Coordinates of C-alpha atoms and ligand atoms in Angstrom, one line a residue:
M1 CA -17.2 34.1 -62.8
Q2 CA -20.8 33.1 -62.4
P3 CA -23.4 35.8 -63.1
S4 CA -25.0 36.9 -59.9
K5 CA -28.6 35.8 -59.3
P6 CA -31.3 38.3 -60.2
A7 CA -32.5 40.1 -57.1
D8 CA -36.2 39.1 -57.6
E9 CA -35.2 35.4 -57.7
I10 CA -33.3 35.8 -54.5
R11 CA -36.3 37.6 -53.0
R12 CA -38.5 34.7 -54.1
G13 CA -36.6 32.5 -51.6
R14 CA -34.4 30.6 -54.0
F15 CA -31.9 30.1 -51.4
L16 CA -34.2 28.8 -48.7
S17 CA -33.7 25.3 -47.6
Q18 CA -36.5 22.7 -48.0
K19 CA -36.9 22.8 -44.2
A20 CA -37.5 26.6 -44.1
S21 CA -39.9 26.4 -47.0
R22 CA -42.1 23.7 -45.4
F23 CA -43.6 25.8 -42.7
G24 CA -45.0 29.3 -42.5
E25 CA -44.4 32.1 -40.0
S26 CA -46.0 31.7 -36.6
V27 CA -49.7 32.5 -36.8
I28 CA -49.6 33.5 -33.1
R29 CA -46.8 36.0 -33.5
G30 CA -48.5 37.3 -36.7
M31 CA -51.7 37.9 -34.7
T32 CA -49.7 39.9 -32.2
R33 CA -48.4 42.1 -35.0
L34 CA -51.9 42.6 -36.5
C35 CA -53.2 43.4 -33.0
N36 CA -50.5 46.1 -32.6
Q37 CA -51.4 47.6 -35.9
H38 CA -55.0 48.0 -34.8
G39 CA -54.2 49.0 -31.3
G40 CA -56.3 46.1 -30.0
I41 CA -56.3 44.0 -26.8
N42 CA -54.0 41.1 -27.4
L43 CA -55.6 37.8 -26.2
S44 CA -53.7 35.9 -28.9
Q45 CA -50.0 35.4 -27.8
G46 CA -50.2 34.0 -24.3
F47 CA -47.9 35.9 -22.0
P48 CA -48.8 37.1 -18.5
G49 CA -49.9 40.7 -18.2
T50 CA -48.8 40.7 -14.6
D51 CA -45.3 41.7 -13.3
P52 CA -42.8 39.0 -12.1
P53 CA -42.6 38.5 -8.3
P54 CA -40.6 41.5 -6.8
E55 CA -38.0 39.2 -5.1
V56 CA -37.2 37.7 -8.5
L57 CA -36.8 41.1 -10.1
E58 CA -34.5 42.1 -7.2
A59 CA -32.5 38.9 -7.7
A60 CA -32.0 39.8 -11.3
H61 CA -30.8 43.3 -10.4
Q62 CA -28.4 41.8 -7.9
A63 CA -27.1 39.3 -10.5
L64 CA -26.5 42.1 -13.0
R65 CA -24.6 44.0 -10.3
G66 CA -22.8 40.8 -9.3
G67 CA -20.8 40.3 -12.4
Y68 CA -22.7 37.5 -14.2
H69 CA -21.9 39.0 -17.6
Q70 CA -20.1 36.2 -19.4
Y71 CA -21.3 32.8 -20.7
S72 CA -22.5 30.5 -18.0
I73 CA -21.7 26.8 -18.3
T74 CA -23.3 25.6 -21.5
W75 CA -25.8 23.3 -19.8
G76 CA -26.7 25.9 -17.2
S77 CA -25.6 27.6 -14.0
P78 CA -24.9 25.0 -11.3
R79 CA -27.1 26.9 -8.8
L80 CA -30.0 26.9 -11.2
R81 CA -29.6 23.2 -12.1
Q82 CA -29.6 22.5 -8.3
A83 CA -32.7 24.6 -7.8
V84 CA -34.4 22.8 -10.7
A85 CA -33.4 19.4 -9.2
E86 CA -35.0 20.4 -5.8
K87 CA -38.1 21.7 -7.5
V88 CA -38.8 18.7 -9.7
K89 CA -38.2 16.3 -6.7
R90 CA -40.6 18.3 -4.6
Y91 CA -43.4 19.0 -7.2
N92 CA -43.1 16.4 -9.8
G93 CA -41.5 13.5 -7.9
I94 CA -38.7 13.3 -10.5
A95 CA -35.2 12.4 -9.2
A96 CA -32.7 14.3 -11.4
D97 CA -29.0 14.6 -10.9
P98 CA -28.2 18.2 -11.7
E99 CA -24.7 17.3 -12.9
T100 CA -25.8 14.9 -15.6
M101 CA -29.5 15.1 -16.2
I102 CA -30.6 18.7 -16.3
T103 CA -30.0 21.1 -19.2
I104 CA -31.0 24.8 -18.9
T105 CA -32.2 26.1 -22.2
C106 CA -33.4 29.3 -23.8
G107 CA -37.1 28.7 -23.2
A108 CA -39.1 25.5 -23.5
T109 CA -39.2 26.3 -27.2
E110 CA -35.5 25.6 -27.5
A111 CA -35.7 22.7 -25.1
M112 CA -38.2 21.0 -27.4
V113 CA -36.2 21.7 -30.6
A114 CA -32.9 20.6 -29.0
S115 CA -34.6 17.5 -27.7
L116 CA -36.1 16.6 -31.0
L117 CA -32.7 17.2 -32.8
A118 CA -31.0 15.0 -30.2
V119 CA -33.3 12.0 -30.6
I120 CA -35.0 12.1 -34.0
D121 CA -33.4 10.9 -37.2
P122 CA -34.9 11.8 -40.6
G123 CA -37.9 9.6 -41.3
D124 CA -38.6 8.7 -37.6
E125 CA -42.2 9.0 -36.7
V126 CA -43.3 11.3 -33.9
V127 CA -46.8 11.0 -32.4
V128 CA -48.4 14.3 -31.8
F129 CA -51.9 15.0 -30.3
E130 CA -53.9 17.5 -32.2
P131 CA -54.8 20.3 -31.8
F132 CA -51.2 21.1 -30.8
Y133 CA -49.1 24.0 -29.8
E134 CA -48.0 25.4 -33.2
N135 CA -44.3 25.1 -32.5
Y136 CA -44.4 21.3 -32.5
G137 CA -45.1 21.1 -36.3
P138 CA -41.9 23.1 -37.3
G139 CA -40.0 21.3 -34.5
A140 CA -40.8 18.0 -36.0
I141 CA -39.9 19.2 -39.5
I142 CA -36.6 20.8 -38.4
S143 CA -35.5 17.5 -36.8
G144 CA -36.6 15.5 -39.9
G145 CA -39.3 13.6 -38.1
R146 CA -42.6 12.6 -39.6
P147 CA -45.6 13.6 -37.4
R148 CA -48.4 11.1 -36.8
F149 CA -51.4 12.9 -35.5
V150 CA -53.9 11.7 -32.9
P151 CA -57.1 13.8 -32.7
L152 CA -58.3 15.1 -29.3
R153 CA -62.0 15.7 -29.9
A154 CA -64.1 18.5 -28.4
P155 CA -65.8 19.0 -26.0
D156 CA -63.8 16.9 -23.5
F157 CA -60.7 16.4 -25.8
Q158 CA -60.5 12.6 -25.4
W159 CA -58.8 10.4 -28.0
K160 CA -60.3 7.3 -29.6
P161 CA -58.3 4.3 -28.3
H162 CA -58.0 2.8 -31.8
E163 CA -56.6 6.1 -33.2
L164 CA -54.0 6.3 -30.5
E165 CA -52.9 2.6 -31.0
A166 CA -52.8 3.1 -34.7
A167 CA -50.4 6.1 -34.4
F168 CA -47.7 4.0 -32.8
G169 CA -45.7 1.4 -34.6
P170 CA -42.2 0.1 -35.4
G171 CA -41.3 3.5 -36.9
T172 CA -42.2 5.5 -33.8
R173 CA -39.4 7.2 -32.1
A174 CA -41.2 9.5 -29.7
V175 CA -44.6 10.9 -28.6
I176 CA -44.8 14.6 -27.9
L177 CA -47.0 15.3 -24.9
N178 CA -48.2 18.6 -23.5
T179 CA -50.0 18.7 -20.2
P180 CA -51.7 21.0 -19.2
H181 CA -52.4 21.4 -22.9
N182 CA -52.3 24.4 -25.2
P183 CA -54.7 25.2 -26.8
T184 CA -57.4 22.9 -25.3
G185 CA -56.6 23.3 -21.6
K186 CA -56.8 19.5 -21.2
V187 CA -54.9 18.1 -18.2
F188 CA -53.9 14.5 -19.0
S189 CA -55.1 12.2 -16.2
R190 CA -52.8 9.6 -14.6
R191 CA -54.8 6.9 -16.3
E192 CA -54.4 8.5 -19.7
L193 CA -50.7 8.9 -19.1
E194 CA -50.5 5.2 -18.1
T195 CA -52.0 4.2 -21.4
I196 CA -49.5 6.4 -23.3
A197 CA -46.6 5.0 -21.2
E198 CA -47.7 1.5 -22.0
L199 CA -47.5 2.3 -25.7
C200 CA -44.1 3.9 -25.2
R201 CA -42.8 0.7 -23.5
R202 CA -44.5 -1.6 -26.1
W203 CA -43.0 0.2 -29.0
D204 CA -39.7 1.1 -27.3
C205 CA -40.0 4.8 -27.9
L206 CA -39.6 8.1 -25.9
A207 CA -42.0 10.6 -24.4
I208 CA -41.0 14.2 -24.8
T209 CA -43.3 16.1 -22.5
D210 CA -43.8 19.9 -22.3
E211 CA -45.1 20.7 -18.9
I212 CA -44.8 24.5 -19.0
Y213 CA -48.3 25.1 -17.5
E214 CA -47.8 22.5 -14.7
H215 CA -48.8 25.0 -12.0
I216 CA -51.9 26.4 -13.7
L217 CA -54.6 24.0 -12.8
Y218 CA -58.3 24.4 -12.0
G219 CA -60.6 22.6 -9.5
E220 CA -59.3 19.3 -8.3
R221 CA -57.0 18.6 -11.3
E222 CA -53.5 17.3 -10.4
H223 CA -50.5 17.5 -12.6
V224 CA -48.8 14.2 -13.3
S225 CA -45.4 13.9 -15.0
I226 CA -45.2 10.8 -17.2
A227 CA -41.6 10.4 -16.2
V228 CA -42.6 9.1 -12.8
L229 CA -44.7 6.2 -14.2
P230 CA -43.1 2.7 -14.1
G231 CA -40.4 2.3 -16.7
M232 CA -40.7 5.8 -18.0
A233 CA -37.7 7.6 -16.2
E234 CA -35.3 6.3 -18.8
R235 CA -37.5 7.0 -21.8
T236 CA -38.8 10.5 -21.0
I237 CA -37.5 14.0 -21.7
T238 CA -39.4 16.3 -19.3
I239 CA -39.5 19.9 -20.3
G240 CA -40.4 22.6 -17.9
G241 CA -40.0 26.4 -18.0
L242 CA -40.0 29.5 -15.9
S243 CA -41.8 31.7 -18.6
K244 CA -45.4 31.3 -17.5
T245 CA -45.2 30.4 -13.8
Y246 CA -43.1 33.5 -12.9
A247 CA -44.3 35.9 -15.7
I248 CA -40.9 36.1 -17.3
T249 CA -41.5 35.0 -20.9
G250 CA -38.9 37.4 -22.1
W251 CA -36.1 36.0 -19.9
R252 CA -35.9 32.7 -21.9
L253 CA -35.4 30.2 -19.1
A254 CA -36.4 26.6 -19.2
Y255 CA -35.0 23.1 -18.7
A256 CA -35.0 19.6 -20.2
I257 CA -34.5 16.6 -17.9
A258 CA -33.5 13.2 -19.1
V259 CA -31.2 10.3 -18.2
P260 CA -27.5 11.2 -18.7
E261 CA -27.2 9.4 -22.0
L262 CA -30.1 11.4 -23.5
S263 CA -29.0 14.6 -21.8
L264 CA -25.6 14.3 -23.5
G265 CA -27.3 14.6 -26.9
I266 CA -29.6 17.4 -25.7
R267 CA -26.7 19.3 -24.3
K268 CA -24.7 19.1 -27.6
M269 CA -27.7 20.4 -29.6
H270 CA -28.3 23.2 -27.0
D271 CA -24.6 24.1 -27.1
F272 CA -24.3 24.5 -30.8
L273 CA -27.7 26.3 -31.1
T274 CA -27.3 28.8 -28.3
V275 CA -24.1 28.2 -26.2
G276 CA -26.3 29.0 -23.2
A277 CA -29.2 30.8 -21.6
P278 CA -28.7 34.4 -20.3
A279 CA -26.3 34.1 -17.3
P280 CA -27.6 36.8 -14.9
L281 CA -31.2 35.7 -15.4
Q282 CA -30.3 32.1 -14.6
E283 CA -29.1 33.3 -11.2
A284 CA -32.4 35.1 -10.6
G285 CA -34.2 32.0 -11.7
V286 CA -32.9 30.3 -8.6
T287 CA -35.0 32.7 -6.5
A288 CA -38.0 32.1 -8.6
L289 CA -37.8 28.3 -8.2
R290 CA -37.4 28.7 -4.4
L291 CA -40.5 30.8 -3.9
P292 CA -42.7 29.4 -1.1
P293 CA -45.8 27.2 -1.6
E294 CA -48.1 30.3 -1.1
Y295 CA -46.9 31.7 -4.4
Y296 CA -48.3 28.7 -6.3
Q297 CA -51.6 28.9 -4.3
H298 CA -52.0 32.5 -5.3
L299 CA -51.1 31.7 -8.9
K300 CA -53.9 29.1 -9.0
L301 CA -56.4 31.5 -7.4
D302 CA -55.5 34.3 -9.7
Y303 CA -55.8 32.2 -12.8
S304 CA -59.1 30.7 -11.6
R305 CA -60.5 34.2 -11.2
K306 CA -59.3 35.3 -14.6
R307 CA -60.7 32.1 -16.2
G308 CA -64.1 32.9 -14.6
I309 CA -64.0 36.4 -15.9
L310 CA -63.3 35.6 -19.5
L311 CA -65.5 32.5 -19.6
D312 CA -68.5 34.5 -18.4
Y313 CA -68.1 37.2 -21.1
L314 CA -67.5 34.5 -23.8
E315 CA -70.6 32.6 -22.8
R316 CA -72.7 35.8 -22.7
A317 CA -71.3 36.8 -26.1
G318 CA -72.3 33.5 -27.7
F319 CA -68.7 32.4 -28.4
N320 CA -69.4 28.8 -27.0
P321 CA -66.2 28.5 -24.8
L322 CA -64.9 25.1 -23.9
P323 CA -63.8 25.5 -20.2
P324 CA -60.1 24.5 -19.7
E325 CA -58.9 22.2 -16.9
G326 CA -55.5 23.8 -16.9
S327 CA -53.3 26.4 -18.7
Y328 CA -54.6 29.9 -19.5
F329 CA -56.3 29.3 -22.8
I330 CA -59.9 29.0 -23.9
L331 CA -60.9 27.5 -27.2
C332 CA -64.3 28.8 -28.5
D333 CA -66.6 27.4 -31.2
I334 CA -67.3 30.5 -33.3
G335 CA -69.3 28.6 -36.0
G336 CA -72.6 30.5 -35.3
I337 CA -71.1 34.0 -35.2
A338 CA -68.9 33.4 -38.2
Q339 CA -71.9 32.3 -40.2
R340 CA -73.8 35.4 -39.2
W341 CA -70.8 37.6 -40.1
G342 CA -70.4 35.9 -43.4
V343 CA -66.7 35.4 -43.0
K344 CA -65.1 32.6 -44.9
D345 CA -63.0 31.0 -42.2
D346 CA -61.4 31.3 -38.8
A347 CA -58.5 33.5 -40.1
A348 CA -61.0 36.0 -41.6
F349 CA -63.0 35.8 -38.3
A350 CA -59.9 36.6 -36.2
E351 CA -58.9 39.5 -38.6
K352 CA -62.4 41.0 -38.4
L353 CA -62.5 40.6 -34.6
V354 CA -59.3 42.6 -34.2
A355 CA -60.0 45.1 -36.9
D356 CA -63.6 45.9 -36.0
F357 CA -63.8 45.1 -32.3
G358 CA -60.2 45.4 -31.1
V359 CA -59.7 41.9 -29.6
A360 CA -57.0 39.5 -31.0
G361 CA -57.4 35.7 -30.7
V362 CA -55.6 32.9 -32.6
P363 CA -57.4 31.2 -35.5
G364 CA -58.1 27.6 -34.5
S365 CA -56.7 26.2 -37.8
S366 CA -53.2 27.0 -36.8
F367 CA -53.3 24.2 -34.2
Y368 CA -54.1 21.5 -36.7
S369 CA -52.2 19.6 -39.4
D370 CA -55.4 19.8 -41.4
P371 CA -56.5 23.4 -41.1
G372 CA -60.0 22.3 -41.9
L373 CA -60.4 20.7 -38.5
G374 CA -59.9 24.1 -36.7
R375 CA -61.9 26.4 -39.0
H376 CA -64.7 26.8 -36.4
L377 CA -62.4 27.6 -33.5
I378 CA -60.6 30.6 -32.0
R379 CA -58.3 30.6 -29.0
F380 CA -58.1 33.4 -26.4
H381 CA -55.7 33.6 -23.4
F382 CA -56.7 35.0 -20.1
A383 CA -53.3 35.8 -18.6
A384 CA -54.0 39.5 -18.9
K385 CA -54.7 41.9 -16.0
D386 CA -58.4 41.7 -14.8
E387 CA -59.2 45.2 -16.0
V388 CA -57.9 44.3 -19.5
L389 CA -60.0 41.1 -19.5
H390 CA -63.1 43.2 -18.6
Q391 CA -62.3 45.6 -21.4
A392 CA -61.8 42.8 -23.8
G393 CA -65.0 41.1 -22.5
E394 CA -67.1 44.2 -23.2
R395 CA -65.8 44.3 -26.8
L396 CA -66.5 40.6 -27.2
L397 CA -70.1 41.2 -26.1
R398 CA -70.4 43.9 -28.8
A399 CA -68.9 41.5 -31.3
G400 CA -71.4 38.8 -30.3
R401 CA -74.3 41.2 -30.9
A402 CA -73.0 42.3 -34.4
Ligands
LIG501 C1 -47.2 24.5 -24.7 C2 -46.2 25.6 -24.8 N1 -44.9 25.2 -24.7 C3 -43.9 26.2 -24.8 C4 -44.2 27.5 -24.9 C5 -43.1 28.5 -25.0 O1 -42.4 28.5 -23.8 P1 -41.0 29.3 -23.7 O2 -41.4 30.8 -23.5 O3 -40.4 28.8 -22.4 O4 -40.2 29.1 -24.9 C6 -45.5 27.9 -24.9 C7 -45.9 29.4 -25.1 O5 -47.0 29.7 -25.4 C8 -46.5 27.0 -24.9 O6 -47.8 27.3 -24.9

């Protein structure tokens, strides 16, 4: 019999796969834990502080009473897939057959990982704009892809055409898009998406697009899904989700849309990862997707107001906010304050901010492949209740004066 491994070796992670060793824990979820320890106001992990629409809650109660307690069909309840098909036709202009092209997943997080697992082979290159939502890094690693990063530069988060062109090549399998974008709040314009689409066609690769903030737009910004551009329907996986739009991040409901051949692969990955999304909540999701147009008008107005509240405090506090065009995040340049505080980097800044002033944000470095690029940045979300934003704002003003 082999001697058993010493406990400390096991604790050191001897059994961890190379994949699991290649990325750390989520910085965002880590900041939430730190915030809870200090009893602070959490403007780090971006979830709505408001309640879901009452009719959606009522639909969930009804579904629970109505016997939806066992597995639903792996790729999603027929009613929810039908509601998604109607919604994406209406809002995005995407024609999706619910029978063959829509997969309901446990959040956009799972939709992205299942999609990457379905289309990426080890060594395939995946173009990623940076800064990027931190899940895409581990997602690319889990699927064996090799990320090629394209910088979006402050203050307007444009890319340099030669850097975008250079990121694509014969080894490219996919580009990951996110519009409206977390953490910058950039909304990709139709013209920008046309440029990316042209590269996808030229290099015969896919676009995997995370559009979870599609309804949270400011001013005259419009949301464009790359799938509707010429020649893109067959080479796009469109990911959308219910978490943010309906304030139900804990329900874990999202979808991936792609042509049947791609959907088949996504559905297999989804099946063996999760079997399916929560059955009763899927039924309630139908009510959410069928809310009237006024719901989305209010959503926009609410977020515009919240954006204004936090931007005003951040400006007055000297945090140099970069106003977002969409989503509910604000990146701030903290260089000046950090220097005055004498902290060594953005992580130390975020720790001091929550420990001494009771406000949690996300260190900018967590959104970059090269942490050095984000050392002067911090991200706050403004999805909290107005009174919470005012409370946080007062604390930020104190922090700015310290
Ligand atoms: C860009 C982006 N995609 C996906 C998610 C997660 O979505 P879900 O709750 O549907 O997994 C987030 C959450 O912060 C996000 O910012």
